[in-house]
Every structure is written in structure tokens, then in C-alpha cells.
PDB file of C-alpha atoms in Angstrom:
ATOM      1  CA  MET S  26       8.782 -29.890  -1.368  1.00 47.00           C
ATOM      2  CA  GLY S  27      10.062 -33.264  -0.225  1.00 52.00           C
ATOM      3  CA  ASN S  28       8.227 -33.023   3.095  1.00 60.00           C
ATOM      4  CA  TYR S  29       4.946 -31.855   1.553  1.00 63.00           C
ATOM      5  CA  ASP S  30       2.937 -34.653   3.201  1.00 75.00           C
ATOM      6  CA  LYS S  31       4.535 -33.959   6.570  1.00 78.00           C
ATOM      7  CA  TRP S  32       3.821 -30.227   6.441  1.00 75.00           C
ATOM      8  CA  GLY S  33       0.333 -30.896   5.102  1.00 76.00           C
ATOM      9  CA  ARG S  34      -0.490 -33.072   8.102  1.00 80.00           C
ATOM     10  CA  LEU S  35       1.052 -30.491  10.429  1.00 77.00           C
ATOM     11  CA  CYS S  36      -1.119 -27.675   9.014  1.00 75.00           C
ATOM     12  CA  ALA S  37      -4.205 -29.906   9.097  1.00 76.00           C
ATOM     13  CA  ASN S  38      -3.563 -30.745  12.738  1.00 76.00           C
ATOM     14  CA  PHE S  39      -2.859 -27.103  13.590  1.00 75.00           C
ATOM     15  CA  THR S  40      -6.138 -25.858  12.095  1.00 74.00           C
ATOM     16  CA  SER S  41      -8.304 -28.655  13.528  1.00 76.00           C
ATOM     17  CA  ASP S  42     -10.221 -28.522  16.835  1.00 74.00           C
ATOM     18  CA  ARG S  43      -9.156 -24.967  17.645  1.00 73.00           C
ATOM     19  CA  LEU S  44     -10.325 -23.559  20.969  1.00 74.00           C
ATOM     20  CA  VAL S  45      -9.770 -20.612  23.297  1.00 75.00           C
ATOM     21  CA  ARG S  46      -8.479 -21.029  26.836  1.00 78.00           C
ATOM     22  CA  ALA S  47      -8.757 -18.276  29.455  1.00 81.00           C
ATOM     23  CA  GLY S  48      -7.434 -19.386  32.820  1.00 82.00           C
ATOM     24  CA  LYS S  49      -9.208 -22.619  33.711  1.00 82.00           C
ATOM     25  CA  ASN S  50     -12.044 -22.015  31.250  1.00 83.00           C
ATOM     26  CA  THR S  51     -11.985 -23.615  27.800  1.00 81.00           C
ATOM     27  CA  SER S  52     -14.327 -22.792  24.938  1.00 78.00           C
ATOM     28  CA  ASN S  53     -16.186 -25.335  22.862  1.00 80.00           C
ATOM     29  CA  THR S  54     -14.797 -26.357  19.467  1.00 75.00           C
ATOM     30  CA  ILE S  55     -16.634 -25.514  16.252  1.00 71.00           C
ATOM     31  CA  ILE S  56     -15.807 -27.093  12.910  1.00 70.00           C
ATOM     32  CA  LEU S  57     -15.383 -24.546  10.089  1.00 67.00           C
ATOM     33  CA  ASN S  58     -14.685 -25.128   6.415  1.00 66.00           C
ATOM     34  CA  ASN S  59     -12.944 -21.807   5.732  1.00 65.00           C
ATOM     35  CA  GLY S  60     -10.861 -19.090   7.358  1.00 66.00           C
ATOM     36  CA  ALA S  61      -7.671 -19.324   9.410  1.00 70.00           C
ATOM     37  CA  PRO S  62      -6.773 -18.832  13.088  1.00 71.00           C
ATOM     38  CA  GLN S  63      -6.231 -15.174  13.888  1.00 72.00           C
ATOM     39  CA  GLY S  64      -3.079 -13.860  15.485  1.00 72.00           C
ATOM     40  CA  CYS S  65      -0.825 -16.842  14.778  1.00 77.00           C
ATOM     41  CA  VAL S  66       2.343 -17.140  12.699  1.00 78.00           C
ATOM     42  CA  LEU S  67       0.872 -19.514  10.119  1.00 78.00           C
ATOM     43  CA  SER S  68      -2.244 -17.458   9.315  1.00 78.00           C
ATOM     44  CA  PRO S  69      -0.633 -15.317   6.550  1.00 79.00           C
ATOM     45  CA  LEU S  70       0.898 -18.432   4.975  1.00 79.00           C
ATOM     46  CA  LEU S  71      -2.403 -20.317   5.069  1.00 80.00           C
ATOM     47  CA  LEU S  72      -4.214 -17.371   3.469  1.00 79.00           C
ATOM     48  CA  THR S  73      -1.520 -17.140   0.782  1.00 81.00           C
ATOM     49  CA  LEU S  74      -1.939 -20.821  -0.009  1.00 80.00           C
ATOM     50  CA  LEU S  75      -5.716 -20.433  -0.096  1.00 80.00           C
ATOM     51  CA  THR S  76      -5.597 -17.537  -2.582  1.00 84.00           C
ATOM     52  CA  HIS S  77      -2.684 -18.871  -4.656  1.00 86.00           C
ATOM     53  CA  ASP S  78      -4.912 -19.868  -7.587  1.00 88.00           C
ATOM     54  CA  CYS S  79      -6.707 -16.510  -7.607  1.00 88.00           C
ATOM     55  CA  THR S  80      -5.035 -15.040 -10.692  1.00 89.00           C
ATOM     56  CA  THR S  81      -5.931 -12.959 -13.729  1.00 90.00           C
ATOM     57  CA  THR S  82      -6.727 -14.433 -17.137  1.00 90.00           C
ATOM     58  CA  HIS S  83      -5.774 -11.467 -19.355  1.00 88.00           C
ATOM     59  CA  SER S  84      -2.217 -10.146 -19.712  1.00 87.00           C
ATOM     60  CA  THR S  85      -3.327  -6.501 -19.388  1.00 86.00           C
ATOM     61  CA  ASN S  86      -4.852  -7.163 -15.964  1.00 91.00           C
ATOM     62  CA  HIS S  87      -2.923  -7.370 -12.710  1.00 91.00           C
ATOM     63  CA  LEU S  88      -4.022  -8.656  -9.321  1.00 91.00           C
ATOM     64  CA  VAL S  89      -2.343  -7.164  -6.248  1.00 89.00           C
ATOM     65  CA  LYS S  90      -2.867  -9.178  -3.065  1.00 87.00           C
ATOM     66  CA  PHE S  91      -1.810  -8.124   0.422  1.00 84.00           C
ATOM     67  CA  ALA S  92      -3.199 -10.102   3.366  1.00 76.00           C
ATOM     68  CA  ASP S  93      -6.979 -10.120   2.863  1.00 76.00           C
ATOM     69  CA  ASP S  94      -7.019  -7.061   0.571  1.00 84.00           C
ATOM     70  CA  THR S  95      -7.173  -7.681  -3.173  1.00 88.00           C
ATOM     71  CA  THR S  96      -6.810  -4.979  -5.832  1.00 90.00           C
ATOM     72  CA  LEU S  97      -7.543  -5.489  -9.518  1.00 91.00           C
ATOM     73  CA  VAL S  98      -5.642  -3.150 -11.863  1.00 92.00           C
ATOM     74  CA  VAL S  99      -6.848  -3.127 -15.467  1.00 91.00           C
ATOM     75  CA  LEU S 100      -5.599  -1.321 -18.576  1.00 89.00           C
ATOM     76  CA  ILE S 101      -8.513  -0.303 -20.806  1.00 87.00           C
ATOM     77  CA  THR S 102      -7.627   0.636 -24.387  1.00 85.00           C
ATOM     78  CA  LYS S 103      -9.913   2.210 -26.970  1.00 82.00           C
ATOM     79  CA  GLY S 104     -12.797   2.170 -24.504  1.00 81.00           C
ATOM     80  CA  ASP S 105     -13.086  -1.632 -24.574  1.00 84.00           C
ATOM     81  CA  GLU S 106     -13.983  -2.782 -21.052  1.00 87.00           C
ATOM     82  CA  THR S 107     -14.641  -6.413 -21.974  1.00 88.00           C
ATOM     83  CA  HIS S 108     -11.548  -7.838 -20.265  1.00 90.00           C
ATOM     84  CA  TYR S 109     -12.170  -5.663 -17.214  1.00 90.00           C
ATOM     85  CA  ARG S 110     -15.716  -6.858 -16.622  1.00 91.00           C
ATOM     86  CA  GLU S 111     -14.846 -10.456 -17.449  1.00 92.00           C
ATOM     87  CA  GLU S 112     -12.065 -10.347 -14.864  1.00 92.00           C
ATOM     88  CA  VAL S 113     -14.412  -9.008 -12.194  1.00 92.00           C
ATOM     89  CA  ASP S 114     -16.941 -11.751 -12.957  1.00 92.00           C
ATOM     90  CA  LEU S 115     -14.232 -14.423 -12.727  1.00 92.00           C
ATOM     91  CA  LEU S 116     -12.969 -12.979  -9.434  1.00 91.00           C
ATOM     92  CA  THR S 117     -16.505 -13.003  -8.038  1.00 92.00           C
ATOM     93  CA  LYS S 118     -16.957 -16.607  -9.156  1.00 92.00           C
ATOM     94  CA  TRP S 119     -13.638 -17.615  -7.581  1.00 91.00           C
ATOM     95  CA  CYS S 120     -14.738 -16.137  -4.239  1.00 88.00           C
ATOM     96  CA  ARG S 121     -18.047 -17.971  -4.461  1.00 89.00           C
ATOM     97  CA  ASP S 122     -16.392 -21.290  -5.329  1.00 89.00           C
ATOM     98  CA  ASN S 123     -13.973 -20.949  -2.402  1.00 85.00           C
ATOM     99  CA  ASN S 124     -16.641 -20.066   0.184  1.00 82.00           C
ATOM    100  CA  LEU S 125     -15.463 -16.459   0.410  1.00 82.00           C
ATOM    101  CA  LEU S 126     -17.781 -13.477   0.539  1.00 82.00           C
ATOM    102  CA  LEU S 127     -16.850 -10.462  -1.576  1.00 85.00           C
ATOM    103  CA  ASN S 128     -17.856  -7.394   0.432  1.00 86.00           C
ATOM    104  CA  VAL S 129     -19.341  -5.118  -2.236  1.00 89.00           C
ATOM    105  CA  SER S 130     -19.992  -2.307   0.262  1.00 89.00           C
ATOM    106  CA  LYS S 131     -16.238  -2.044   0.925  1.00 90.00           C
ATOM    107  CA  THR S 132     -15.281  -2.454  -2.735  1.00 91.00           C
ATOM    108  CA  LYS S 133     -14.362   0.794  -4.502  1.00 92.00           C
ATOM    109  CA  GLU S 134     -13.715   1.618  -8.143  1.00 92.00           C
ATOM    110  CA  ILE S 135     -11.408   4.406  -9.279  1.00 92.00           C
ATOM    111  CA  VAL S 136     -10.896   5.365 -12.924  1.00 90.00           C
ATOM    112  CA  VAL S 137      -7.693   7.113 -14.044  1.00 87.00           C
ATOM    113  CA  ASN S 138      -8.220   8.582 -17.494  1.00 86.00           C
ATOM    114  CA  PHE S 139      -6.369  11.529 -19.019  1.00 81.00           C
ATOM    115  CA  GLN S 140      -7.779  11.185 -22.522  1.00 77.00           C
ATOM    116  CA  ARG S 141      -9.684  14.130 -23.911  1.00 74.00           C
ATOM    117  CA  GLY S 142     -13.342  13.608 -24.602  1.00 69.00           C
ATOM    118  CA  HIS S 143     -13.396  10.167 -22.984  1.00 66.00           C
ATOM    119  CA  THR S 144     -16.741   8.445 -22.690  1.00 69.00           C
ATOM    120  CA  GLN S 145     -18.478   7.786 -19.405  1.00 77.00           C
ATOM    121  CA  HIS S 146     -17.869   4.313 -17.996  1.00 81.00           C
ATOM    122  CA  LEU S 147     -20.874   2.181 -17.123  1.00 85.00           C
ATOM    123  CA  PRO S 148     -21.356   1.248 -13.452  1.00 88.00           C
ATOM    124  CA  LEU S 149     -19.654  -1.932 -12.281  1.00 89.00           C
ATOM    125  CA  ILE S 150     -22.178  -4.459 -10.958  1.00 89.00           C
ATOM    126  CA  ILE S 151     -21.266  -7.267  -8.542  1.00 90.00           C
ATOM    127  CA  ASP S 152     -23.998  -9.647  -7.387  1.00 87.00           C
ATOM    128  CA  GLY S 153     -26.656  -7.151  -8.402  1.00 86.00           C
ATOM    129  CA  THR S 154     -25.081  -4.270  -6.462  1.00 88.00           C
ATOM    130  CA  ALA S 155     -23.343  -1.296  -8.068  1.00 90.00           C
ATOM    131  CA  VAL S 156     -19.775  -0.709  -6.902  1.00 90.00           C
ATOM    132  CA  GLU S 157     -19.168   2.808  -5.589  1.00 91.00           C
ATOM    133  CA  ARG S 158     -16.950   4.878  -7.860  1.00 91.00           C
ATOM    134  CA  VAL S 159     -14.709   7.271  -5.934  1.00 92.00           C
ATOM    135  CA  SER S 160     -12.347  10.082  -6.870  1.00 91.00           C
ATOM    136  CA  SER S 161      -9.821   9.059  -4.220  1.00 92.00           C
ATOM    137  CA  THR S 162      -9.148   5.819  -2.377  1.00 91.00           C
ATOM    138  CA  LYS S 163      -6.712   4.617   0.259  1.00 91.00           C
ATOM    139  CA  PHE S 164      -4.369   1.858  -0.886  1.00 89.00           C
ATOM    140  CA  MET S 165      -1.734   0.450   1.473  1.00 87.00           C
ATOM    141  CA  GLY S 166      -1.901   3.613   3.564  1.00 89.00           C
ATOM    142  CA  VAL S 167      -1.571   5.977   0.590  1.00 92.00           C
ATOM    143  CA  HIS S 168      -4.421   8.106  -0.749  1.00 93.00           C
ATOM    144  CA  ILE S 169      -4.544   7.683  -4.536  1.00 92.00           C
ATOM    145  CA  SER S 170      -6.619  10.196  -6.523  1.00 91.00           C
ATOM    146  CA  GLU S 171      -8.064   9.795  -9.993  1.00 89.00           C
ATOM    147  CA  ASP S 172      -5.939  12.710 -11.247  1.00 88.00           C
ATOM    148  CA  LEU S 173      -2.806  11.094  -9.713  1.00 88.00           C
ATOM    149  CA  SER S 174      -2.163  14.158  -7.566  1.00 89.00           C
ATOM    150  CA  TRP S 175      -1.065  13.901  -3.935  1.00 92.00           C
ATOM    151  CA  THR S 176      -3.123  16.701  -2.431  1.00 93.00           C
ATOM    152  CA  ALA S 177      -5.523  14.347  -0.642  1.00 94.00           C
ATOM    153  CA  HIS S 178      -2.645  12.284   0.725  1.00 94.00           C
ATOM    154  CA  THR S 179      -0.486  15.180   1.908  1.00 94.00           C
ATOM    155  CA  THR S 180      -3.535  16.865   3.455  1.00 95.00           C
ATOM    156  CA  SER S 181      -4.192  13.714   5.468  1.00 95.00           C
ATOM    157  CA  LEU S 182      -0.550  13.543   6.570  1.00 96.00           C
ATOM    158  CA  ALA S 183      -0.533  17.227   7.542  1.00 96.00           C
ATOM    159  CA  LYS S 184      -3.643  16.758   9.685  1.00 96.00           C
ATOM    160  CA  LYS S 185      -2.065  13.854  11.562  1.00 96.00           C
ATOM    161  CA  GLY S 186       1.199  15.741  11.982  1.00 95.00           C
ATOM    162  CA  GLN S 187      -0.519  18.842  13.370  1.00 95.00           C
ATOM    163  CA  GLN S 188      -2.371  16.737  15.926  1.00 95.00           C
ATOM    164  CA  ARG S 189       0.871  15.207  17.186  1.00 95.00           C
ATOM    165  CA  LEU S 190       2.551  18.605  17.529  1.00 96.00           C
ATOM    166  CA  TYR S 191       0.212  19.207  20.473  1.00 95.00           C
ATOM    167  CA  PHE S 192       1.870  16.413  22.448  1.00 96.00           C
ATOM    168  CA  LEU S 193       5.325  17.656  21.466  1.00 96.00           C
ATOM    169  CA  ARG S 194       4.438  21.041  22.971  1.00 96.00           C
ATOM    170  CA  LYS S 195       3.231  19.267  26.107  1.00 96.00           C
ATOM    171  CA  LEU S 196       6.606  17.541  26.413  1.00 95.00           C
ATOM    172  CA  LYS S 197       8.341  20.899  26.015  1.00 95.00           C
ATOM    173  CA  ARG S 198       6.253  22.468  28.791  1.00 95.00           C
ATOM    174  CA  SER S 199       6.878  19.519  31.099  1.00 94.00           C
ATOM    175  CA  GLY S 200      10.632  20.052  30.812  1.00 93.00           C
ATOM    176  CA  ALA S 201      11.487  17.037  28.656  1.00 93.00           C
ATOM    177  CA  SER S 202      15.022  16.938  27.279  1.00 94.00           C
ATOM    178  CA  GLN S 203      15.870  17.480  23.611  1.00 95.00           C
ATOM    179  CA  ALA S 204      16.772  13.800  23.280  1.00 95.00           C
ATOM    180  CA  ILE S 205      13.341  12.675  24.483  1.00 96.00           C
ATOM    181  CA  MET S 206      11.516  15.205  22.287  1.00 96.00           C
ATOM    182  CA  THR S 207      13.603  14.211  19.262  1.00 96.00           C
ATOM    183  CA  THR S 208      12.804  10.549  19.853  1.00 96.00           C
ATOM    184  CA  PHE S 209       9.119  11.394  20.149  1.00 96.00           C
ATOM    185  CA  TYR S 210       9.253  13.466  16.969  1.00 96.00           C
ATOM    186  CA  ARG S 211      10.945  10.749  14.929  1.00 95.00           C
ATOM    187  CA  GLY S 212       8.613   8.044  16.205  1.00 95.00           C
ATOM    188  CA  THR S 213       5.268   9.848  15.968  1.00 95.00           C
ATOM    189  CA  ILE S 214       5.631  12.793  13.561  1.00 96.00           C
ATOM    190  CA  GLU S 215       8.494  12.142  11.152  1.00 96.00           C
ATOM    191  CA  SER S 216       7.357   8.536  10.666  1.00 95.00           C
ATOM    192  CA  ILE S 217       3.919   9.813   9.616  1.00 95.00           C
ATOM    193  CA  LEU S 218       5.150  12.588   7.311  1.00 95.00           C
ATOM    194  CA  SER S 219       7.664  10.306   5.571  1.00 93.00           C
ATOM    195  CA  SER S 220       5.361   7.308   5.234  1.00 92.00           C
ATOM    196  CA  CYS S 221       5.718   5.882   1.676  1.00 91.00           C
ATOM    197  CA  ILE S 222       7.595   9.058   0.713  1.00 93.00           C
ATOM    198  CA  THR S 223       9.391   7.244  -2.119  1.00 91.00           C
ATOM    199  CA  VAL S 224       6.018   6.909  -3.846  1.00 90.00           C
ATOM    200  CA  TRP S 225       4.785  10.492  -3.652  1.00 92.00           C
ATOM    201  CA  GLY S 226       7.827  12.557  -2.643  1.00 90.00           C
ATOM    202  CA  GLY S 227       9.064  13.212  -6.170  1.00 86.00           C
ATOM    203  CA  SER S 228       5.738  14.019  -7.812  1.00 87.00           C
ATOM    204  CA  CYS S 229       3.915  16.063  -5.176  1.00 89.00           C
ATOM    205  CA  THR S 230       3.617  19.805  -5.788  1.00 90.00           C
ATOM    206  CA  HIS S 231       5.730  22.457  -4.079  1.00 92.00           C
ATOM    207  CA  SER S 232       2.610  23.572  -2.234  1.00 94.00           C
ATOM    208  CA  ASN S 233       2.063  20.058  -0.862  1.00 94.00           C
ATOM    209  CA  ARG S 234       5.695  19.813   0.196  1.00 94.00           C
ATOM    210  CA  ARG S 235       5.628  23.235   1.887  1.00 95.00           C
ATOM    211  CA  THR S 236       2.545  22.239   3.878  1.00 95.00           C
ATOM    212  CA  LEU S 237       4.372  19.262   5.350  1.00 96.00           C
ATOM    213  CA  GLN S 238       7.675  21.105   5.757  1.00 96.00           C
ATOM    214  CA  ARG S 239       5.943  23.702   7.972  1.00 96.00           C
ATOM    215  CA  ILE S 240       5.233  20.928  10.472  1.00 96.00           C
ATOM    216  CA  VAL S 241       8.913  19.939  10.452  1.00 96.00           C
ATOM    217  CA  ASN S 242       9.924  23.580  10.955  1.00 97.00           C
ATOM    218  CA  THR S 243       7.493  23.955  13.858  1.00 96.00           C
ATOM    219  CA  ALA S 244       8.857  20.814  15.498  1.00 96.00           C
ATOM    220  CA  ARG S 245      12.415  22.102  15.037  1.00 96.00           C
ATOM    221  CA  ARG S 246      11.558  25.346  16.843  1.00 96.00           C
ATOM    222  CA  ILE S 247       9.864  23.461  19.676  1.00 96.00           C
ATOM    223  CA  ILE S 248      12.734  21.015  20.186  1.00 95.00           C
ATOM    224  CA  GLY S 249      15.481  23.546  19.507  1.00 93.00           C
ATOM    225  CA  THR S 250      17.667  21.210  17.451  1.00 93.00           C
ATOM    226  CA  PRO S 251      18.187  20.683  13.688  1.00 94.00           C
ATOM    227  CA  LEU S 252      15.900  18.142  11.999  1.00 95.00           C
ATOM    228  CA  LEU S 253      16.099  16.530   8.578  1.00 94.00           C
ATOM    229  CA  SER S 254      13.973  18.272   5.972  1.00 94.00           C
ATOM    230  CA  LEU S 255      11.429  16.296   3.982  1.00 94.00           C
ATOM    231  CA  GLN S 256      13.572  16.664   0.861  1.00 93.00           C
ATOM    232  CA  ASP S 257      16.573  15.139   2.647  1.00 94.00           C
ATOM    233  CA  LEU S 258      14.388  12.327   3.960  1.00 94.00           C
ATOM    234  CA  TYR S 259      13.064  11.702   0.465  1.00 93.00           C
ATOM    235  CA  ILE S 260      16.540  11.467  -1.078  1.00 93.00           C
ATOM    236  CA  THR S 261      17.740   9.157   1.710  1.00 93.00           C
ATOM    237  CA  ARG S 262      14.754   6.811   1.425  1.00 93.00           C
ATOM    238  CA  LEU S 263      14.878   6.921  -2.374  1.00 90.00           C
ATOM    239  CA  THR S 264      18.536   5.915  -2.461  1.00 90.00           C
ATOM    240  CA  ARG S 265      17.966   3.146   0.060  1.00 92.00           C
ATOM    241  CA  LYS S 266      15.009   1.753  -1.881  1.00 91.00           C
ATOM    242  CA  ALA S 267      16.903   1.858  -5.182  1.00 89.00           C
ATOM    243  CA  LEU S 268      19.870  -0.006  -3.675  1.00 91.00           C
ATOM    244  CA  THR S 269      17.510  -2.616  -2.242  1.00 93.00           C
ATOM    245  CA  ILE S 270      15.952  -3.221  -5.666  1.00 91.00           C
ATOM    246  CA  ILE S 271      19.356  -3.397  -7.363  1.00 90.00           C
ATOM    247  CA  LYS S 272      20.591  -6.036  -4.892  1.00 91.00           C
ATOM    248  CA  ASP S 273      17.380  -8.092  -5.079  1.00 92.00           C
ATOM    249  CA  THR S 274      17.460  -9.973  -8.390  1.00 91.00           C
ATOM    250  CA  HIS S 275      13.922 -11.277  -7.791  1.00 91.00           C
ATOM    251  CA  HIS S 276      12.388  -7.814  -7.419  1.00 89.00           C
ATOM    252  CA  PRO S 277       9.913  -6.988 -10.246  1.00 86.00           C
ATOM    253  CA  ALA S 278      11.720  -3.687 -10.914  1.00 85.00           C
ATOM    254  CA  HIS S 279      15.254  -5.099 -10.802  1.00 87.00           C
ATOM    255  CA  ASN S 280      15.624  -5.236 -14.595  1.00 87.00           C
ATOM    256  CA  LEU S 281      14.768  -1.535 -14.883  1.00 83.00           C
ATOM    257  CA  PHE S 282      18.138  -0.643 -13.332  1.00 84.00           C
ATOM    258  CA  SER S 283      20.784  -1.146 -16.022  1.00 83.00           C
ATOM    259  CA  LEU S 284      24.312   0.234 -15.880  1.00 83.00           C
ATOM    260  CA  LEU S 285      25.781   2.215 -18.752  1.00 83.00           C
ATOM    261  CA  SER S 286      28.831   0.867 -20.569  1.00 79.00           C
ATOM    262  CA  ALA S 287      31.161   2.816 -18.266  1.00 79.00           C
ATOM    263  CA  GLY S 288      29.668   0.975 -15.290  1.00 76.00           C
ATOM    264  CA  ARG S 289      29.197   4.084 -13.136  1.00 78.00           C
ATOM    265  CA  ARG S 290      25.772   5.430 -14.010  1.00 82.00           C
ATOM    266  CA  TYR S 291      22.428   3.842 -14.775  1.00 79.00           C
ATOM    267  CA  TRP S 292      20.257   4.182 -17.849  1.00 79.00           C
ATOM    268  CA  SER S 293      17.538   6.819 -17.548  1.00 76.00           C
ATOM    269  CA  LEU S 294      14.097   5.600 -18.565  1.00 74.00           C
ATOM    270  CA  ARG S 295      12.502   7.518 -21.396  1.00 78.00           C
ATOM    271  CA  SER S 296       9.366   9.400 -20.432  1.00 76.00           C
ATOM    272  CA  ARG S 297       6.885  11.429 -22.429  1.00 77.00           C
ATOM    273  CA  THR S 298       4.956  12.767 -19.444  1.00 76.00           C
ATOM    274  CA  THR S 299       5.909  14.751 -16.368  1.00 76.00           C
ATOM    275  CA  ARG S 300       4.072  12.226 -14.191  1.00 73.00           C
ATOM    276  CA  LEU S 301       6.419   9.423 -15.229  1.00 74.00           C
ATOM    277  CA  ARG S 302       9.487  11.662 -15.120  1.00 74.00           C
ATOM    278  CA  ASN S 303       8.787  12.550 -11.471  1.00 71.00           C
ATOM    279  CA  SER S 304       7.941   8.999 -10.406  1.00 72.00           C
ATOM    280  CA  PHE S 305      10.146   6.828  -8.187  1.00 67.00           C
ATOM    281  CA  LEU S 306      11.882   4.954 -11.019  1.00 65.00           C
ATOM    282  CA  GLN S 307      12.770   8.170 -12.854  1.00 60.00           C
ATOM    283  CA  SER S 308      13.900  10.031  -9.765  1.00 56.00           C
TER     284      SER S 308
END
């Protein structure tokens, strides 16, 4: 950046002597050596710059960062957890060196292992505290289970959808028009049921899909107008996501979409498991 010094001074000035003003009252200023102002445009950028050098050291490990949430994904082969535990120690040290506190109570560990007769993994210890191992965890709004099934996630979506049907019935009884009820449905029910559907829509079971489709059918009867089924929503979102990846040459999955010699169809990825065959990239 040619204007690095200029932008550096601007950020330094922006983060210095911060205060809160409410009417005619002004708070005192406190000097801090970490953190970023909350609720401003530059906060995500400042946090990204702060955590830029927080990376993995082993090629089989991946660090996924979103805002202030960090997820470490590790591939363990032949039961060797050396790289995994080394990476956790290095991440803990990085937090300590950068005046950041790693909240062990909110840290969860989930192990996905489909090998037969696999050995029990030893507890993960951070700063003398054992990390809780869970069978299901919520990541970016999606419930991920250790068996890679979507029952926990679809159950959570169904519960939220059922709760919102109550308000749709209230609108019906109050004499709301079909247009208003449809808008309410799409904004509060369909948006919940189709959240991240490109991730789980192709690999969830028929039972999971029927559970969610019942909510759509109930809403259709209440409103009295046709509504898109979950399967139609899934195909629409899937196509849109695939086209976005194809057009974005910088997307990590862009190279996975390769046209055949005829230039009309794309190569199909080889898969040895049903889980991969039903995933987003295979669908």
C-alpha cells in the first residue's frame, strides 16, 4: 500500500482517546492496549489485522476465523495427535503473546471418526483446564454432529419454525391479506428453514426433510397460496451458490468446477462414500 503510513496514522488516531457522549454528558477516556471500538465500520478490519499472523504451522491443519470466533480443524492419521496438540499449544501461546484471553469454558472439541475400533482420544488440556468434548456443536449457525448427520440441526430448525407458525395463525385470525402473510412467512419462517440449506439440504435424511416440509405445508394451508417446497428452495440456492463460485476465480472451491471437453457439463468429483456424494460439491 502506497499510503500505508497515512492509513496507519488514521487508524491510530481513530482508536486513541475514545469516549462516549450521551447528550451533554461525556465519559472519561481510558487507555487500553488491546481490543477495538464496538459498533464501528473499522472494527472488523482492525480485528482482521490483529489476527492476521495467527496461522497454522502444519499443512494438515486449518484455521477458520470469522469475527472473534476461531475454529481449528485438524486431520489426524494413524492415531497420531502430535500435530493437533502442538497446534493448540501454539494457538494458546499466540493468544497470550497478543494479550488475548482464550475462553476455555466456551471452547468445545468435537471428534469425527468413522474408523472401526478406533482408540479413545485423550482429553485436550488448555491452561490446566480440560476442554469439553461434545457430540454436537453449533458452527456459523449450523449444528454439526460427530456422526455428520443433520438430525440435531433440522430438529432445531423445526422447533423455531413451529414457534413462528403461531404468529402466522394470529395474522390469519386478524384478517391479514395473503400478501402480508406471505411476506411474514418468507421473512420469519422460510428464512429459518432454508438457512444454510446448501450445506445440509443434500445430505439430510428423508425423515429430516419431511419434518421441515410439514411446516411449509401447514403455512401453505394457513395462507391459502402455493409456497416453494424445501426441495425447490434447495435446488435454487444450490444453483445460485455454484454459479457464484464459478464466477469468483478467487474462491477456494473455484478450481473444483471444471468443464468437460464439450464445454456444456462439468466434471463430477469421484466419491467413495455416500456422505461425499450427497455433499454440496457433488450435488
